[in-house]
């Protein structure tokens, strides 16, 4: 049962072949046995999932209509609120913090009868690319447990690859869904900015954050998007659309589509990654797409822009963790100033502190013109560059990451870690939908990822390209 897709599991349940309770129990047992080696979950929601499964079985027996994700186990990144459950965001600061309300995405998943099975490990406040910045535990890559699963949604990616859930949610601010999907050999989709509600997602960088799904088939991703991509009364950046049938759209193929490749920008890709990427492009061509060469040289600046904008926004968003309103309050503090200082000192890890310092620096009155404002200008130009490409192409293809997964502990220099985000952050800066698809293994059995990006709100086209490439 564990290697079935979400669609197959739903079918097994709704047809009466398997009870929801059996599904839930099977996955709980598998998690108990497997997660000792992987470390994908911070909290397994055993009671909650068994209760939900029992009520689903009753619902089915009574002949009531069943939701689109009925009986499907889903893992949730630990920065997405589930009412009454812990949301630690991988941080000591929120060690005992319980979510006081449901995020919109969780509300939607529950309405559609999904089984929320657990909360997954992540880099602290989603800052990182390897999940090594979690304050709690390492997560290991199921393809090779000496390697990182990627990050920051490494727990969700590992859970799906280790068959501990067919679907998982992550958040993507600069690649945190796509890069771990590529590292763990599954599919990760970052929807267009504004397509999925961020209500109840703990904010990292509000102009870049998006929630999205991980899965092992594009059809499962499309199904989950039909549930997630709905309007939200509580998030003014989440736009209303008429409901889209992503599952129907995906079958239309890519014959006649134009796919742009920024070859010049990719010239420094190491040879093995380049060979893999070229064979993916050949496959797209053989499926009927027309490949064109485009200039996206402004992407060279993407890492610099991102680490100014994201840290600036993070420093403001994280100001709310002051030792008074949420989570940890230092026991050693004697004055108000000490409450602020010591709670942050004790609650935040190194990377989070580094980002707050950087963000405060680029926003300071002496520096905001040369860093923050300039970065915003280049960001606007980058969006315009993307827009111009999408006038002549339907999709852009790029690798997801410069290399496959690296060894745990191998990247110590923060700057080197940041440079690994070079291919993913463009989509966040411009708000574009982008997906990572597994595109083959290297000699060591580690996965490469192919990334397809679309114009703003052309999520359906991205899924169509993805389905043609991967099925
Ligand atoms: N690796 C990037 C960072 O550390 C992206 C993280 C994310 O998408 N949440 O900021």
Coordinates of C-alpha atoms and ligand atoms in Angstrom, one line a residue:
X1 CA 0.0 0.0 0.0
X2 CA 2.8 2.5 0.8
X3 CA 4.0 2.8 -2.7
X4 CA 0.6 3.6 -4.2
X5 CA 0.0 7.1 -5.5
X6 CA -2.5 9.5 -3.8
X7 CA -5.0 8.8 -6.6
X8 CA -4.7 5.1 -6.2
X9 CA -5.1 5.2 -2.5
X10 CA -8.2 7.4 -2.8
X11 CA -9.6 4.9 -5.3
X12 CA -8.9 1.9 -2.9
X13 CA -10.7 3.7 -0.1
X14 CA -13.7 5.1 -2.0
X15 CA -14.3 1.8 -3.7
X16 CA -14.5 0.1 -0.3
X17 CA -11.4 -2.2 -1.0
X18 CA -9.5 -0.7 2.0
X19 CA -10.6 1.1 5.1
X20 CA -9.2 4.5 5.9
X21 CA -8.1 3.1 9.2
X22 CA -6.0 0.5 7.5
X23 CA -4.4 3.1 5.3
X24 CA -3.6 5.3 8.3
X25 CA -2.3 2.3 10.4
X26 CA -0.1 1.1 7.5
X27 CA 1.5 4.5 7.1
X28 CA 2.0 5.0 10.8
X29 CA 3.7 1.6 11.1
X30 CA 5.9 2.3 8.1
X31 CA 6.9 5.7 9.6
X32 CA 7.6 4.1 12.9
X33 CA 10.0 1.6 11.3
X34 CA 11.5 3.8 8.6
X35 CA 11.8 7.2 10.1
X36 CA 14.4 6.1 12.6
X37 CA 16.9 6.1 9.7
X38 CA 15.5 9.2 7.9
X39 CA 14.3 11.7 10.5
X40 CA 11.7 13.3 8.2
X41 CA 9.1 13.9 11.0
X42 CA 9.3 16.2 14.0
X43 CA 5.8 15.1 15.2
X44 CA 3.7 12.2 14.0
X45 CA 0.0 13.0 14.5
X46 CA -1.0 9.5 15.5
X47 CA -4.1 10.1 17.4
X48 CA -5.4 12.8 15.1
X49 CA -4.9 10.7 12.0
X50 CA -6.6 7.6 13.5
X51 CA -9.6 9.7 14.6
X52 CA -9.9 11.2 11.2
X53 CA -9.6 7.8 9.6
X54 CA -12.4 6.3 11.8
X55 CA -14.7 9.2 11.0
X56 CA -14.0 8.8 7.3
X57 CA -14.8 5.1 7.4
X58 CA -18.2 6.0 9.0
X59 CA -18.8 8.7 6.4
X60 CA -18.2 6.2 3.6
X61 CA -20.5 3.6 5.3
X62 CA -23.2 6.2 5.5
X63 CA -22.8 6.8 1.8
X64 CA -21.9 10.5 2.2
X65 CA -19.9 12.2 -0.6
X66 CA -16.1 11.8 -0.1
X67 CA -13.6 14.5 -0.7
X68 CA -10.9 14.8 -3.5
X69 CA -8.2 13.5 -1.1
X70 CA -10.3 11.1 0.8
X71 CA -8.1 8.6 2.7
X72 CA -4.8 10.1 1.4
X73 CA -2.0 10.6 4.0
X74 CA -0.3 14.0 3.7
X75 CA 2.7 15.2 5.6
X76 CA 2.9 19.0 6.5
X77 CA 6.0 21.1 6.9
X78 CA 6.3 22.3 10.4
X79 CA 5.8 26.0 9.5
X80 CA 2.2 25.4 8.4
X81 CA -0.3 25.6 11.2
X82 CA -2.6 22.7 12.2
X83 CA -4.9 23.9 14.9
X84 CA -3.9 22.5 18.3
X85 CA -0.7 20.9 17.0
X86 CA 2.9 22.1 17.5
X87 CA 4.4 24.4 14.8
X88 CA 8.1 24.6 15.8
X89 CA 9.4 25.9 12.4
X90 CA 12.5 23.8 13.3
X91 CA 13.3 26.4 15.9
X92 CA 14.0 26.2 19.7
X93 CA 12.1 29.5 19.9
X94 CA 8.8 27.7 19.1
X95 CA 9.6 24.4 20.8
X96 CA 6.3 24.4 22.8
X97 CA 4.2 26.6 20.6
X98 CA 0.8 25.2 19.5
X99 CA -1.0 26.6 16.5
X100 CA -4.0 28.6 17.7
X101 CA -5.8 28.2 14.3
X102 CA -5.7 26.2 11.1
X103 CA -3.8 27.5 8.0
X104 CA -6.0 27.9 5.0
X105 CA -4.3 25.0 3.2
X106 CA -4.9 22.6 6.1
X107 CA -8.6 23.7 6.3
X108 CA -8.9 22.9 2.6
X109 CA -7.1 19.5 2.9
X110 CA -9.3 18.5 5.8
X111 CA -12.5 19.6 3.9
X112 CA -11.4 17.2 1.2
X113 CA -10.9 14.4 3.7
X114 CA -7.1 14.1 3.6
X115 CA -5.3 12.3 6.5
X116 CA -2.8 14.7 8.0
X117 CA -0.2 12.3 9.2
X118 CA 2.6 14.4 10.7
X119 CA 4.7 17.6 10.8
X120 CA 8.0 17.5 9.0
X121 CA 11.5 18.7 9.7
X122 CA 12.9 21.8 8.1
X123 CA 15.7 24.4 8.3
X124 CA 14.9 26.8 11.1
X125 CA 12.3 29.3 9.8
X126 CA 12.9 27.8 6.4
X127 CA 16.3 29.3 6.1
X128 CA 18.7 26.9 4.4
X129 CA 19.1 24.4 1.6
X130 CA 20.0 21.2 3.5
X131 CA 17.7 20.9 6.5
X132 CA 20.9 20.9 8.6
X133 CA 19.8 24.2 10.2
X134 CA 16.9 22.5 12.1
X135 CA 17.4 22.9 15.8
X136 CA 16.1 19.4 16.4
X137 CA 17.5 16.7 14.1
X138 CA 19.1 15.8 10.8
X139 CA 17.0 14.5 8.0
X140 CA 18.7 12.0 5.7
X141 CA 18.2 11.6 2.0
X142 CA 16.3 8.3 1.3
X143 CA 18.4 7.8 -1.9
X144 CA 21.6 7.8 0.2
X145 CA 21.4 8.4 3.9
X146 CA 24.9 9.9 4.0
X147 CA 23.5 12.9 2.0
X148 CA 21.3 15.8 2.8
X149 CA 17.7 15.8 1.6
X150 CA 18.0 19.4 0.5
X151 CA 16.1 22.2 2.1
X152 CA 14.4 23.9 3.6
X153 CA 11.5 21.5 3.2
X154 CA 13.8 18.5 3.5
X155 CA 11.5 16.6 5.9
X156 CA 8.6 16.7 3.5
X157 CA 10.7 15.7 0.5
X158 CA 12.2 12.8 2.4
X159 CA 8.8 11.6 3.7
X160 CA 7.5 11.3 0.1
X161 CA 10.6 9.6 -1.2
X162 CA 10.7 7.1 1.7
X163 CA 7.0 6.2 1.0
X164 CA 5.9 7.6 4.4
X165 CA 3.2 9.7 2.6
X166 CA 2.3 10.0 -1.1
X167 CA 1.9 13.8 -0.8
X168 CA 3.4 16.4 1.4
X169 CA 3.3 20.2 1.7
X170 CA 6.3 22.5 1.8
X171 CA 7.0 26.2 1.5
X172 CA 9.2 27.7 -1.2
X173 CA 10.8 31.1 -0.7
X174 CA 13.8 30.6 -2.8
X175 CA 13.6 27.0 -3.9
X176 CA 12.7 25.1 -0.7
X177 CA 10.2 22.8 -2.4
X178 CA 12.0 22.3 -5.8
X179 CA 15.5 21.8 -4.6
X180 CA 14.7 19.1 -2.0
X181 CA 12.4 17.4 -4.5
X182 CA 15.3 17.3 -6.9
X183 CA 17.7 16.0 -4.2
X184 CA 15.3 13.3 -3.1
X185 CA 14.2 12.2 -6.6
X186 CA 10.5 13.3 -6.5
X187 CA 8.4 16.1 -7.8
X188 CA 8.0 19.5 -6.1
X189 CA 5.8 22.3 -7.3
X190 CA 6.0 26.0 -6.4
X191 CA 2.7 27.6 -7.6
X192 CA 2.5 31.2 -8.8
X193 CA 2.7 33.8 -6.1
X194 CA -0.9 34.4 -5.2
X195 CA -2.2 31.1 -6.3
X196 CA -2.3 29.4 -2.9
X197 CA -3.1 31.0 0.4
X198 CA -0.3 31.7 2.8
X199 CA -2.7 32.2 5.8
X200 CA -1.3 30.2 8.6
X201 CA 2.2 29.8 7.1
X202 CA 4.8 31.3 9.4
X203 CA 6.2 34.1 7.3
X204 CA 9.9 34.1 6.2
X205 CA 9.9 36.6 3.3
X206 CA 6.3 37.5 2.5
X207 CA 6.8 38.7 -1.1
X208 CA 8.5 35.4 -2.0
X209 CA 6.9 32.7 0.1
X210 CA 4.5 30.1 -1.5
X211 CA 3.1 26.9 -0.2
X212 CA 3.2 23.9 -2.6
X213 CA 3.0 20.1 -2.9
X214 CA 5.5 17.3 -3.1
X215 CA 4.5 14.0 -4.8
X216 CA 5.7 11.1 -6.8
X217 CA 3.5 11.6 -9.8
X218 CA 2.4 14.7 -11.7
X219 CA -1.2 13.6 -11.5
X220 CA -1.0 13.6 -7.7
X221 CA 0.5 17.1 -7.8
X222 CA -2.3 18.3 -10.1
X223 CA -5.0 16.7 -7.9
X224 CA -3.5 18.4 -4.8
X225 CA -3.4 21.7 -6.6
X226 CA -7.2 21.5 -7.3
X227 CA -7.6 21.5 -3.6
X228 CA -5.0 24.0 -2.6
X229 CA -5.5 26.6 -5.3
X230 CA -8.7 28.1 -3.9
X231 CA -9.5 31.6 -2.8
X232 CA -8.8 32.7 0.8
X233 CA -10.8 35.2 2.8
X234 CA -7.8 35.8 5.1
X235 CA -4.9 36.4 2.6
X236 CA -5.3 39.5 0.5
X237 CA -2.4 38.3 -1.8
X238 CA -4.3 35.1 -2.7
X239 CA -6.3 35.9 -5.8
X240 CA -9.6 34.3 -6.7
X241 CA -9.9 32.4 -9.9
X242 CA -12.5 30.1 -11.2
X243 CA -11.6 26.6 -10.1
X244 CA -9.2 25.1 -12.5
X245 CA -9.1 21.4 -13.5
X246 CA -5.4 20.8 -13.4
X247 CA -6.0 17.1 -13.6
X248 CA -7.8 17.4 -17.0
X249 CA -5.4 20.1 -18.4
X250 CA -2.3 18.1 -17.7
X251 CA -3.0 15.6 -20.5
X252 CA -2.9 18.0 -23.3
X253 CA 0.8 17.3 -24.2
X254 CA 3.5 19.7 -25.3
X255 CA 3.4 19.3 -29.0
X256 CA 3.9 22.7 -30.6
X257 CA 4.8 24.3 -27.3
X258 CA 7.9 26.6 -27.3
X259 CA 10.4 26.0 -24.4
X260 CA 13.1 28.5 -23.8
X261 CA 16.5 27.6 -22.5
X262 CA 19.0 30.3 -21.2
X263 CA 22.0 28.4 -22.5
X264 CA 24.5 31.2 -21.9
X265 CA 23.5 31.5 -18.3
X266 CA 24.0 27.8 -17.8
X267 CA 27.5 27.7 -19.3
X268 CA 29.2 27.0 -16.0
X269 CA 27.2 24.0 -15.1
X270 CA 29.5 21.1 -14.3
X271 CA 29.7 18.5 -17.1
X272 CA 27.7 15.7 -15.6
X273 CA 24.8 18.0 -14.7
X274 CA 25.0 19.5 -18.1
X275 CA 24.9 16.1 -19.9
X276 CA 21.8 15.2 -17.8
X277 CA 20.1 18.6 -18.6
X278 CA 20.8 18.2 -22.3
X279 CA 19.2 14.8 -22.4
X280 CA 16.1 16.2 -20.7
X281 CA 16.0 18.9 -23.4
X282 CA 16.2 16.3 -26.1
X283 CA 13.4 14.4 -24.5
X284 CA 11.2 17.6 -24.5
X285 CA 12.1 18.1 -28.1
X286 CA 11.2 14.5 -29.0
X287 CA 7.8 15.1 -27.3
X288 CA 7.1 17.8 -29.8
X289 CA 8.3 21.0 -28.1
X290 CA 10.3 23.6 -30.0
X291 CA 13.4 24.6 -28.1
X292 CA 14.7 28.2 -28.3
X293 CA 17.7 29.9 -26.9
X294 CA 17.1 33.0 -24.7
X295 CA 19.2 35.5 -22.8
X296 CA 18.5 35.6 -19.1
X297 CA 21.7 37.1 -18.0
X298 CA 20.1 39.2 -15.2
X299 CA 19.7 35.9 -13.4
X300 CA 23.4 36.2 -12.6
X301 CA 22.4 38.8 -10.0
X302 CA 19.5 36.7 -8.6
X303 CA 21.4 35.3 -5.6
X304 CA 22.5 38.9 -4.6
X305 CA 19.0 40.3 -5.0
X306 CA 17.4 37.4 -3.2
X307 CA 19.7 37.6 -0.2
X308 CA 19.0 41.3 0.2
X309 CA 15.2 41.1 -0.3
X310 CA 14.7 37.8 1.7
X311 CA 16.8 38.9 4.6
X312 CA 15.2 42.3 4.8
X313 CA 11.8 40.8 4.9
X314 CA 12.9 38.1 7.3
X315 CA 14.3 40.7 9.7
X316 CA 11.0 42.4 9.9
X317 CA 8.9 39.3 10.0
X318 CA 11.0 37.8 12.8
X319 CA 10.8 40.9 14.9
X320 CA 7.6 39.5 16.3
X321 CA 9.6 36.8 18.1
X322 CA 10.5 39.1 21.0
X323 CA 10.1 36.8 23.9
X324 CA 6.8 38.4 24.8
X325 CA 4.2 37.4 22.3
X326 CA 5.2 33.9 21.1
X327 CA 7.2 31.0 22.2
X328 CA 10.4 31.2 24.3
X329 CA 11.0 33.7 27.0
X330 CA 14.5 33.7 28.5
X331 CA 14.5 32.6 32.2
X332 CA 17.7 34.6 32.7
X333 CA 16.1 37.9 31.7
X334 CA 15.7 40.5 34.4
X335 CA 14.8 43.6 32.4
X336 CA 12.6 44.3 29.4
X337 CA 15.7 44.7 27.2
X338 CA 17.0 41.4 28.4
X339 CA 13.8 39.7 27.6
X340 CA 14.3 40.8 23.9
X341 CA 18.0 40.1 23.8
X342 CA 18.3 36.9 25.7
X343 CA 15.1 35.3 24.3
X344 CA 16.5 35.8 20.8
X345 CA 20.0 34.8 21.8
X346 CA 18.7 31.5 23.3
X347 CA 15.9 30.8 20.8
X348 CA 17.5 31.4 17.4
X349 CA 20.2 29.4 15.7
X350 CA 23.2 30.8 13.9
X351 CA 21.7 31.1 10.4
X352 CA 18.6 32.9 11.6
X353 CA 20.7 35.4 13.5
X354 CA 22.9 35.9 10.5
X355 CA 19.9 36.6 8.3
X356 CA 18.4 39.1 10.9
X357 CA 21.7 40.9 11.0
X358 CA 22.0 41.0 7.2
X359 CA 18.4 42.2 6.8
X360 CA 18.7 44.9 9.5
X361 CA 21.9 46.1 7.8
X362 CA 20.4 46.4 4.3
X363 CA 17.4 48.2 5.6
X364 CA 19.3 50.6 7.8
X365 CA 19.0 54.3 6.8
X366 CA 22.6 54.5 5.7
X367 CA 22.4 51.4 3.5
X368 CA 18.9 51.0 2.2
X369 CA 19.5 53.1 -0.9
X370 CA 22.5 51.1 -2.1
X371 CA 21.2 47.7 -1.1
X372 CA 17.5 47.3 -0.5
X373 CA 16.2 49.8 -3.0
X374 CA 18.7 48.8 -5.6
X375 CA 17.8 45.2 -5.2
X376 CA 14.1 46.0 -5.7
X377 CA 15.0 47.8 -8.9
X378 CA 16.9 44.9 -10.3
X379 CA 14.1 42.6 -9.2
X380 CA 11.7 44.6 -11.3
X381 CA 14.0 44.4 -14.3
X382 CA 14.3 40.6 -13.8
X383 CA 10.6 40.3 -13.8
X384 CA 10.4 42.3 -17.0
X385 CA 13.1 40.0 -18.6
X386 CA 11.0 37.0 -17.7
X387 CA 7.9 38.6 -19.1
X388 CA 9.6 39.3 -22.4
X389 CA 10.6 35.7 -22.7
X390 CA 7.1 34.5 -22.0
X391 CA 5.9 36.6 -25.0
X392 CA 7.7 34.1 -27.2
X393 CA 7.9 30.9 -25.1
X394 CA 5.4 28.9 -23.1
X395 CA 7.9 27.5 -20.6
X396 CA 11.5 28.0 -19.5
X397 CA 13.6 24.9 -18.8
X398 CA 16.6 24.9 -16.4
X399 CA 18.2 22.5 -14.0
X400 CA 16.8 22.7 -10.5
X401 CA 20.2 22.8 -8.8
X402 CA 23.8 22.9 -9.9
X403 CA 24.6 19.4 -8.5
X404 CA 22.8 16.4 -7.0
X405 CA 22.5 16.1 -3.2
X406 CA 25.8 16.7 -1.3
X407 CA 27.1 14.8 1.8
X408 CA 25.8 15.8 5.2
X409 CA 28.3 18.4 6.6
X410 CA 30.0 19.0 3.3
X411 CA 29.0 22.6 2.8
X412 CA 30.1 24.7 5.8
X413 CA 30.5 28.1 4.1
X414 CA 27.1 29.9 4.1
X415 CA 28.0 31.7 0.8
X416 CA 28.6 28.5 -1.0
X417 CA 25.3 27.2 0.3
X418 CA 23.5 30.4 -1.0
X419 CA 25.1 30.0 -4.4
X420 CA 23.4 26.6 -4.8
X421 CA 20.0 28.5 -5.0
X422 CA 21.0 30.1 -8.3
X423 CA 18.5 28.3 -10.5
X424 CA 15.5 28.3 -8.2
X425 CA 15.3 31.9 -6.8
X426 CA 14.4 33.6 -10.1
X427 CA 10.9 32.1 -10.0
X428 CA 10.4 33.5 -6.5
X429 CA 11.6 36.9 -7.3
X430 CA 9.3 37.1 -10.3
X431 CA 6.4 35.2 -8.6
X432 CA 6.4 32.5 -11.3
X433 CA 5.1 28.9 -11.1
X434 CA 7.9 26.3 -11.3
X435 CA 8.2 22.6 -10.9
X436 CA 11.1 20.2 -10.3
X437 CA 11.0 16.8 -12.0
X438 CA 13.3 13.9 -11.5
X439 CA 15.4 13.6 -14.6
X440 CA 17.7 10.6 -14.0
X441 CA 20.4 9.4 -11.6
X442 CA 24.1 9.9 -11.5
X443 CA 26.7 7.1 -11.0
X444 CA 26.2 7.2 -7.2
X445 CA 22.4 6.8 -7.6
X446 CA 21.6 10.4 -6.7
X447 CA 18.9 12.3 -8.6
X448 CA 19.0 15.2 -10.9
X449 CA 16.1 17.6 -11.3
X450 CA 14.7 19.3 -14.4
X451 CA 12.9 22.6 -13.7
X452 CA 10.1 23.9 -15.8
X453 CA 8.9 27.5 -15.2
X454 CA 5.8 29.3 -16.6
X455 CA 4.5 32.8 -16.8
X456 CA 2.6 34.2 -13.8
X457 CA -0.6 32.2 -13.3
X458 CA 0.2 29.7 -16.0
X459 CA 0.4 27.0 -13.4
X460 CA -1.6 24.7 -15.7
X461 CA 0.9 25.0 -18.5
X462 CA 3.7 24.0 -16.1
X463 CA 1.8 21.0 -15.0
X464 CA 1.1 20.1 -18.6
X465 CA 4.8 20.2 -19.5
X466 CA 5.6 18.2 -16.4
X467 CA 3.1 15.5 -17.2
X468 CA 4.4 15.1 -20.7
X469 CA 8.0 14.8 -19.4
X470 CA 7.4 12.6 -16.4
X471 CA 3.8 11.2 -16.4
Ligands
LIG1 N1 17.8 28.2 0.4 C1 17.1 29.4 0.4 C2 17.3 30.1 1.7 O1 18.0 29.6 2.5 C3 15.6 29.2 0.1 C4 14.9 28.8 1.3 C5 13.4 28.7 1.1 O2 12.9 28.6 -0.1 N2 12.7 28.7 2.2 O3 16.8 31.2 1.8

